[in-house]
GROMACS .gro file of C-alpha atoms in nm:
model
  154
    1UNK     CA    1   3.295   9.781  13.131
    2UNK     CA    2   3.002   9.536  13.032
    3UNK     CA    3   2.879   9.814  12.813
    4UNK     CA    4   3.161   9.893  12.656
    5UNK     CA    5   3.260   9.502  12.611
    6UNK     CA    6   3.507   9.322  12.843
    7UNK     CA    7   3.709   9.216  12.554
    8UNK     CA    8   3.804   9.577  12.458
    9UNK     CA    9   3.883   9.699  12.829
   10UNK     CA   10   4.112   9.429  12.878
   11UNK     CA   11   4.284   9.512  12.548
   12UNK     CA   12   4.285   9.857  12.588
   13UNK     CA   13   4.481   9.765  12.980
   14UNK     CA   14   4.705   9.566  12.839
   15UNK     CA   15   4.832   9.846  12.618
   16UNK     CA   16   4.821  10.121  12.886
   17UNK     CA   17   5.052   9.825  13.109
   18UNK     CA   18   5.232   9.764  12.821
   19UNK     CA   19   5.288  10.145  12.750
   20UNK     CA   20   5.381  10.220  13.153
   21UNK     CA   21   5.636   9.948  13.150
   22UNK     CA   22   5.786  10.103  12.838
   23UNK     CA   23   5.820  10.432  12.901
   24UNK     CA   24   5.985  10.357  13.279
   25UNK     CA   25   6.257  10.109  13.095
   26UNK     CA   26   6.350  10.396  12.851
   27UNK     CA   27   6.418  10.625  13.136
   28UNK     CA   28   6.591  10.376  13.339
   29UNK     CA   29   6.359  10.319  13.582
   30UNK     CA   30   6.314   9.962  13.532
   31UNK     CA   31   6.431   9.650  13.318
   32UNK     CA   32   6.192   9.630  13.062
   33UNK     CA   33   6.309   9.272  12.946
   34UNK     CA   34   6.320   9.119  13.371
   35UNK     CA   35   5.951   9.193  13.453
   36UNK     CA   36   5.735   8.975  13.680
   37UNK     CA   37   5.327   9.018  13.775
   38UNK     CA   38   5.159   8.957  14.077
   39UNK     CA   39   4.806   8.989  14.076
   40UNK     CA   40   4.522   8.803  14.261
   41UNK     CA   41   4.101   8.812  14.210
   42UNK     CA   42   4.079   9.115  13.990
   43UNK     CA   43   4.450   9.180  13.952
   44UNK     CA   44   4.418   8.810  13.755
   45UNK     CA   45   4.119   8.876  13.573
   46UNK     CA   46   4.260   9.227  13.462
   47UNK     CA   47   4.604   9.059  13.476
   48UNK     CA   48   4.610   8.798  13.239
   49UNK     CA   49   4.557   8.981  12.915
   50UNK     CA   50   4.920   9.133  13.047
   51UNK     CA   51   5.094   8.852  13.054
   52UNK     CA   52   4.967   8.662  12.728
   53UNK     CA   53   5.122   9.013  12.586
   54UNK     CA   54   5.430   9.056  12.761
   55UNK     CA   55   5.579   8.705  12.604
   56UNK     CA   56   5.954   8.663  12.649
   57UNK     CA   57   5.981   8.984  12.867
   58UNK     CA   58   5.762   8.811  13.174
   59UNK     CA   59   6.024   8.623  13.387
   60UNK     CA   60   5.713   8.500  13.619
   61UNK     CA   61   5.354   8.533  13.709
   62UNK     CA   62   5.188   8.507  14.039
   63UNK     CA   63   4.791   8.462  14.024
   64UNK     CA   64   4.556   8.328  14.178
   65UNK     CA   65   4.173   8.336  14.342
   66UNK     CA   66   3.979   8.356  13.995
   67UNK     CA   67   3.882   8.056  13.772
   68UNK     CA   68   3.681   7.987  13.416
   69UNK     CA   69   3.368   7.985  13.604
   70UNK     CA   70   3.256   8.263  13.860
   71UNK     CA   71   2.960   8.288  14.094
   72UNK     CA   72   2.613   8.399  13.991
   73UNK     CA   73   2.685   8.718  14.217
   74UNK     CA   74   2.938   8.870  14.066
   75UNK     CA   75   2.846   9.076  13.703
   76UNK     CA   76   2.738   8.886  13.414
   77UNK     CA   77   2.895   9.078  13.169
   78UNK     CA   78   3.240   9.024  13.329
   79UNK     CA   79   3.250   8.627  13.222
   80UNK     CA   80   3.499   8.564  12.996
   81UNK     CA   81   3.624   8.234  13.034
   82UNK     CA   82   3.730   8.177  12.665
   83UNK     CA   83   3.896   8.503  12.675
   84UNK     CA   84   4.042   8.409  13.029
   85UNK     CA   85   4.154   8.035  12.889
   86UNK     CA   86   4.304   8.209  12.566
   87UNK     CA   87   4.487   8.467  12.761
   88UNK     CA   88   4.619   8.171  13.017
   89UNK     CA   89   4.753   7.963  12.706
   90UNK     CA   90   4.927   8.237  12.567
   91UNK     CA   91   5.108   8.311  12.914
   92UNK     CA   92   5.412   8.104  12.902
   93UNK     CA   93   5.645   8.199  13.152
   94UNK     CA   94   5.638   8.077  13.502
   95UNK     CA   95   5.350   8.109  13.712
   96UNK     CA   96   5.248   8.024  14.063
   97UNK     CA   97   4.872   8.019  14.082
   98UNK     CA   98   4.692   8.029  14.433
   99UNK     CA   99   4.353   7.854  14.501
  100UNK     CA  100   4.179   7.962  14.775
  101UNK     CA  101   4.006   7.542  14.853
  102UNK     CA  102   3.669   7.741  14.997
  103UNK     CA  103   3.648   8.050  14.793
  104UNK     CA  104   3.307   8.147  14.724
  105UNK     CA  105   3.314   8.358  14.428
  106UNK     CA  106   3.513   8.105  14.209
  107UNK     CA  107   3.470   7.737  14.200
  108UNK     CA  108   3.782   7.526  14.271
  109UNK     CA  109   3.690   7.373  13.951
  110UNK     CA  110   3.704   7.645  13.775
  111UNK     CA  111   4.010   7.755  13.971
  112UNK     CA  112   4.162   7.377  13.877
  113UNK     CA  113   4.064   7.467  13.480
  114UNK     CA  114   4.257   7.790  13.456
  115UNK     CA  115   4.552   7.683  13.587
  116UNK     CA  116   4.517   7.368  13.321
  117UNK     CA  117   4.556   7.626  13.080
  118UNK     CA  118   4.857   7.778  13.142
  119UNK     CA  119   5.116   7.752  12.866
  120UNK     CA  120   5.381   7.744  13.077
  121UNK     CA  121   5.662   7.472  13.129
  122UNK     CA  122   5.663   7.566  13.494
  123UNK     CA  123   5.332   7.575  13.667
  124UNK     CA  124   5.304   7.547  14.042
  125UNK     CA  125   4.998   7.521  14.241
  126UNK     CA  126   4.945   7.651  14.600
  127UNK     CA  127   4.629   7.584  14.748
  128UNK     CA  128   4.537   7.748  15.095
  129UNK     CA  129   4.199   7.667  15.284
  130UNK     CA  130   4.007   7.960  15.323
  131UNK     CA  131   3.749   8.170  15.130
  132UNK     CA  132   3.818   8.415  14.850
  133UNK     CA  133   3.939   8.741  15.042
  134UNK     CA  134   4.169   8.514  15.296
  135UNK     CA  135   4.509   8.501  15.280
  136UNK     CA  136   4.789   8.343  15.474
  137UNK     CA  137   5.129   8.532  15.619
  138UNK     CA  138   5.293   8.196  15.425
  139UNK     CA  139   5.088   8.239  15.127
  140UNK     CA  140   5.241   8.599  15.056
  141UNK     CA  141   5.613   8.472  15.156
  142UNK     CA  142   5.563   8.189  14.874
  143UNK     CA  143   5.419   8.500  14.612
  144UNK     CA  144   5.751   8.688  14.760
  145UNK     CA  145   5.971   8.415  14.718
  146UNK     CA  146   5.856   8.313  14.391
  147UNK     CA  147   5.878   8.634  14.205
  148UNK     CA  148   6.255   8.715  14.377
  149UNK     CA  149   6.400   8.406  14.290
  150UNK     CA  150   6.307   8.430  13.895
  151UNK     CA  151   6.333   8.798  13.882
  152UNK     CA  152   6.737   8.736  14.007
  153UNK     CA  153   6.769   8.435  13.748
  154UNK     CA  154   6.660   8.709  13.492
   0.00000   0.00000   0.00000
């Protein structure tokens, strides 16, 4: 991925989402115009570039546990938090973002930034202590309970 340039992976799954989605709606499988994501750490980071795309056809977003800024440890060549900011602005349906308040990999500033730059009217923030690869039984019925209740408004 770092070789080949974060920029044009994330492009490149973006279109292969994109591409899934569309080929299940035209056989049925799925409303292609009702969709919602749900993706924390990775699933945001890979995620995002998704639901910039998506536009109109996103009824909600669930992220969480990633941030502008991530921890020396993890890859270098992975950092794109203008990318990551851009993507986040251009995501404008709702989203529920979870910070993990002791997560080691990203700072809860940087946790507090992305979620900042959310386009979307409706932004709610769920924080849960713990470190990055915790989660909470309520945690997960919030996720649950937030994608249900826009996916039946849709």
């Amino acid at each position: 991925m770092v070789e080949e340039g974060i920029d044009v992976v994330l492009d490149r799954m973006a279109g292969d989402w994109q591409a899934c989605v569309d080929a299940l709606a035209g056989v049925g499988v799925t409303d292609g115009d009702n969709l919602a994501y749900l993706g924390m750490s990775m699933g945001t980071r890979f995620g995002l570039p998704l639901t910039a795309a998506l536009g109109d056809r996103l009824r909600c977003a669930v992220l969480g546990k990633f941030g502008l800024c991530q921890a020396p440890a993890l890859p270098s060549g992975l950092a794109a938090p203008e990318r990551v900011a851009s993507d986040a602005g251009r995501t404008t349906a709702p989203v529920l973002f979870h910070v993990q308040w002791d997560d080691e990999l990203f700072s809860r500033d940087g946790q507090l930034a992305l979620f900042d730059a959310f386009g979307s009217k409706e932004k709610v923030l769920l924080g849960f202590p713990g470190r990055h690869g915790e989660n909470q039984d309520a945690a997960v019925d919030l996720w649950r309970d937030f994608v249900c209740r826009h996916l039946a408004a849709g």
